[in-house]
Short mmCIF file of C-alpha atoms in Angstrom, two decimals:
data_model
loop_
_atom_site.label_atom_id
_atom_site.label_comp_id
_atom_site.label_asym_id
_atom_site.label_seq_id
_atom_site.Cartn_x
_atom_site.Cartn_y
_atom_site.Cartn_z
CA MET A 16 74.40 66.93 181.86
CA SER A 17 74.65 63.17 181.61
CA ASN A 18 77.87 61.42 180.58
CA ASN A 19 75.73 59.19 178.35
CA ALA A 20 74.23 60.25 175.04
CA VAL A 21 71.78 58.82 172.53
CA ILE A 22 71.45 60.05 168.98
CA PHE A 23 68.53 60.26 166.58
CA GLY A 24 69.58 59.41 163.05
CA TYR A 25 72.55 57.27 162.09
CA SER A 26 74.19 58.29 158.83
CA GLY A 27 76.58 60.95 157.52
CA HIS A 28 75.65 63.98 159.64
CA ALA A 29 75.13 61.81 162.71
CA TYR A 30 78.63 60.38 162.31
CA VAL A 31 80.11 63.87 162.73
CA VAL A 32 77.95 64.54 165.78
CA ILE A 33 78.92 61.18 167.32
CA GLU A 34 82.62 61.97 167.00
CA MET A 35 82.03 65.39 168.57
CA LEU A 36 80.23 63.72 171.46
CA ILE A 37 83.09 61.29 172.00
CA ALA A 38 85.60 64.17 171.92
CA ASN A 39 83.47 65.91 174.57
CA HIS A 40 83.71 62.85 176.84
CA TYR A 41 80.26 61.41 176.21
CA THR A 42 79.57 57.70 175.95
CA VAL A 43 77.16 57.21 173.05
CA VAL A 44 75.00 54.31 174.19
CA GLY A 45 72.83 53.89 171.12
CA TYR A 46 70.83 55.36 168.27
CA PHE A 47 67.25 55.75 167.08
CA ASP A 48 66.42 55.59 163.39
CA ASN A 49 63.51 54.50 161.22
CA GLU A 50 65.25 51.12 160.89
CA GLN A 51 68.26 49.28 162.22
CA LYS A 52 71.25 50.06 160.01
CA ASP A 53 73.29 47.34 158.32
CA GLU A 54 76.33 49.60 158.55
CA ASP A 55 77.29 50.28 162.17
CA PRO A 56 80.68 52.08 162.16
CA TYR A 57 80.54 53.09 165.84
CA GLN A 58 79.21 49.79 167.21
CA LEU A 59 76.08 51.35 168.72
CA ASN A 60 72.96 49.66 170.04
CA TYR A 61 69.77 50.15 168.04
CA LEU A 62 67.26 51.62 170.48
CA GLY A 63 64.17 51.89 168.32
CA ASN A 64 62.27 53.72 165.61
CA GLU A 65 62.52 57.53 165.80
CA ASN A 66 58.85 57.74 164.75
CA ASP A 67 57.62 55.51 167.59
CA ASN A 68 56.09 57.56 170.40
CA THR A 69 57.13 54.94 172.95
CA PHE A 70 60.86 55.37 172.36
CA SER A 71 61.30 57.39 175.57
CA GLU A 72 61.64 54.12 177.50
CA ASN A 73 64.99 53.50 175.78
CA MET A 74 66.60 56.89 176.40
CA LYS A 75 68.13 55.57 179.62
CA GLY A 76 68.35 59.01 181.24
CA ALA A 77 70.91 60.08 178.63
CA ASP A 78 71.33 63.45 176.95
CA VAL A 79 69.68 63.40 173.54
CA PHE A 80 71.14 64.68 170.27
CA VAL A 81 69.53 64.86 166.84
CA GLY A 82 71.96 63.88 164.08
CA ILE A 83 69.63 64.56 161.16
CA GLY A 84 70.71 66.94 158.40
CA ASN A 85 67.30 67.56 156.82
CA ASN A 86 65.85 70.68 158.44
CA GLY A 87 62.22 69.57 158.35
CA ILE A 88 62.80 66.10 159.74
CA ARG A 89 65.19 67.45 162.37
CA ALA A 90 62.56 70.00 163.44
CA ASP A 91 59.84 67.33 163.75
CA VAL A 92 62.03 65.02 165.84
CA PHE A 93 63.33 67.84 168.04
CA ARG A 94 59.82 69.17 168.75
CA LYS A 95 58.70 65.69 169.74
CA LEU A 96 61.67 65.34 172.10
CA LYS A 97 60.90 68.72 173.67
CA ARG A 98 57.30 67.69 174.33
CA MET A 99 58.65 64.60 176.08
CA GLY A 100 60.95 66.68 178.26
CA ALA A 101 64.16 65.19 176.85
CA ILE A 102 67.40 66.97 177.69
CA SER A 103 69.07 68.07 174.45
CA PRO A 104 72.08 70.30 175.12
CA SER A 105 73.98 72.25 172.51
CA ILE A 106 77.46 70.98 171.71
CA ALA A 107 80.51 72.70 170.23
CA HIS A 108 83.61 71.07 168.79
CA GLN A 109 86.79 71.79 170.71
CA ARG A 110 88.31 73.45 167.63
CA SER A 111 85.47 75.96 167.22
CA PHE A 112 85.26 79.47 168.70
CA VAL A 113 82.06 80.64 170.36
CA SER A 114 82.00 84.10 171.92
CA THR A 115 81.08 84.21 175.58
CA SER A 116 78.46 86.82 174.70
CA ALA A 117 76.79 84.63 172.06
CA GLU A 118 73.51 82.84 172.86
CA ILE A 119 73.18 79.25 171.68
CA GLY A 120 69.87 77.37 171.75
CA SER A 121 69.38 73.79 172.89
CA GLY A 122 70.15 71.00 170.46
CA THR A 123 72.44 73.14 168.30
CA VAL A 124 75.68 71.58 167.01
CA ILE A 125 78.75 73.68 166.24
CA MET A 126 81.23 71.84 164.06
CA PRO A 127 85.05 72.08 163.76
CA GLY A 128 86.44 75.43 162.66
CA VAL A 129 83.21 77.37 163.23
CA VAL A 130 83.42 80.97 164.48
CA VAL A 131 80.47 82.47 166.34
CA ASN A 132 81.28 86.05 167.23
CA ALA A 133 80.09 88.63 169.75
CA ARG A 134 76.38 88.81 170.64
CA ALA A 135 75.25 86.40 167.96
CA LYS A 136 72.02 84.57 168.77
CA ILE A 137 71.49 81.05 167.45
CA GLY A 138 68.21 79.18 167.89
CA GLU A 139 67.36 75.56 168.65
CA ALA A 140 68.53 72.50 166.70
CA VAL A 141 70.69 74.54 164.34
CA ILE A 142 73.57 73.00 162.38
CA CYS A 143 76.60 75.31 162.22
CA ASN A 144 78.62 73.22 159.83
CA SER A 145 82.39 73.01 159.43
CA SER A 146 84.29 76.31 159.18
CA CYS A 147 81.25 78.55 158.77
CA VAL A 148 81.47 82.07 160.21
CA ILE A 149 78.57 83.70 162.06
CA GLU A 150 79.64 87.24 162.73
CA HIS A 151 78.69 89.72 165.44
CA GLU A 152 75.00 90.24 166.24
CA CYS A 153 73.69 87.76 163.69
CA ILE A 154 70.34 86.22 164.60
CA ILE A 155 69.75 82.64 163.45
CA GLY A 156 66.31 81.07 163.87
CA ASP A 157 65.44 77.50 164.83
CA TYR A 158 66.18 74.44 162.64
CA VAL A 159 68.55 76.33 160.32
CA HIS A 160 71.51 74.72 158.54
CA ILE A 161 74.54 76.91 157.86
CA ALA A 162 76.60 74.76 155.50
CA PRO A 163 80.41 74.41 155.46
CA GLY A 164 82.39 77.55 154.74
CA ALA A 165 79.41 79.92 154.64
CA ILE A 166 80.09 83.45 155.90
CA LEU A 167 77.40 85.53 157.55
CA ALA A 168 78.71 89.08 158.02
CA GLY A 169 77.52 91.23 160.91
CA ASN A 170 73.85 91.72 161.77
CA VAL A 171 72.50 89.08 159.38
CA THR A 172 69.12 87.55 160.26
CA VAL A 173 68.15 84.04 159.10
CA GLY A 174 64.59 82.77 159.58
CA ASP A 175 63.48 79.38 160.88
CA GLY A 176 64.20 76.33 158.75
CA SER A 177 66.41 78.05 156.18
CA PHE A 178 69.44 76.54 154.48
CA VAL A 179 72.54 78.62 153.72
CA GLY A 180 74.65 76.76 151.14
CA ALA A 181 78.33 75.93 151.33
CA ASN A 182 80.78 78.80 150.76
CA SER A 183 77.99 81.34 150.34
CA VAL A 184 78.49 84.90 151.58
CA ILE A 185 75.76 87.01 153.16
CA LYS A 186 76.47 90.75 153.26
CA PRO A 187 76.07 92.72 156.52
CA GLY A 188 72.55 93.57 157.64
CA ILE A 189 70.75 91.21 155.24
CA LYS A 190 67.47 89.64 156.37
CA ILE A 191 66.74 86.13 155.14
CA GLY A 192 63.21 84.82 155.64
CA ALA A 193 61.98 81.44 156.90
CA GLY A 194 62.25 78.33 154.74
CA VAL A 195 64.75 79.90 152.35
CA THR A 196 67.32 77.90 150.36
CA ILE A 197 70.54 79.63 149.32
CA GLY A 198 72.62 77.76 146.75
CA ALA A 199 76.25 76.93 147.32
CA GLY A 200 78.70 79.70 146.48
CA SER A 201 76.04 82.41 146.33
CA VAL A 202 76.62 86.04 147.30
CA VAL A 203 73.52 87.52 148.93
CA THR A 204 73.30 91.30 148.60
CA LYS A 205 69.55 91.84 149.13
CA ASN A 206 66.92 90.70 151.63
CA ILE A 207 65.21 87.39 150.79
CA ALA A 208 61.50 86.76 151.41
CA ASP A 209 60.15 83.59 153.04
CA GLY A 210 60.27 80.35 151.10
CA LEU A 211 62.43 81.43 148.17
CA THR A 212 65.30 79.55 146.56
CA VAL A 213 68.15 81.80 145.41
CA TYR A 214 71.59 81.22 143.93
CA GLY A 215 74.39 82.97 142.08
CA ASN A 216 76.52 86.11 142.40
CA PRO A 217 74.60 88.21 143.13
CA ALA A 218 71.99 85.73 144.36
CA LYS A 219 68.73 85.78 142.43
CA GLU A 220 65.47 83.91 142.80
CA LYS A 221 65.22 80.58 141.03
CA LYS A 222 62.22 80.73 138.70
CA ASN A 223 60.05 77.72 138.01
CA GLU A 224 60.33 76.71 134.37
#
């Protein structure tokens, strides 16, 4: 682990990650984005375009973090970094709880107030957003976003690239496919197939009109 960090993306979600890094005694030396930002609240150096394959020269041996909320873009950037051999640790806020028996993949960020309980397994580049609860033996795939306040009861499975909306509740044992979107405040009582968008209480598939 380096004491220096660089971040990919420099807007709302990245701001939260940056403050977590600072709280965990990192020095954030700069950011990559598709352009240099006019607004620079953390006084960071612009290191280059995140889509430029030559950006590795500016990583300066630092640990690398992806501060991009969009699951698809985050997945693309993270895969590119992996191919380059970049070191992208997971990071947890000091006011979160992560069970010692939980497994956390590289590049995952665990925000303030999050609870990750016994034997949960969380994949790579996952966002566990503020105050969400991931209960015992849940399995979360890669590039998932669990939004603020969501509750995943025991033994829930969430496939790669899915989004679980804010304050939603997933009943025990439910299996959620890959690329699923669950609307905010939904209560999921049945398994959800790949690629569906669901919302409501109980959550139902959104039909194209």
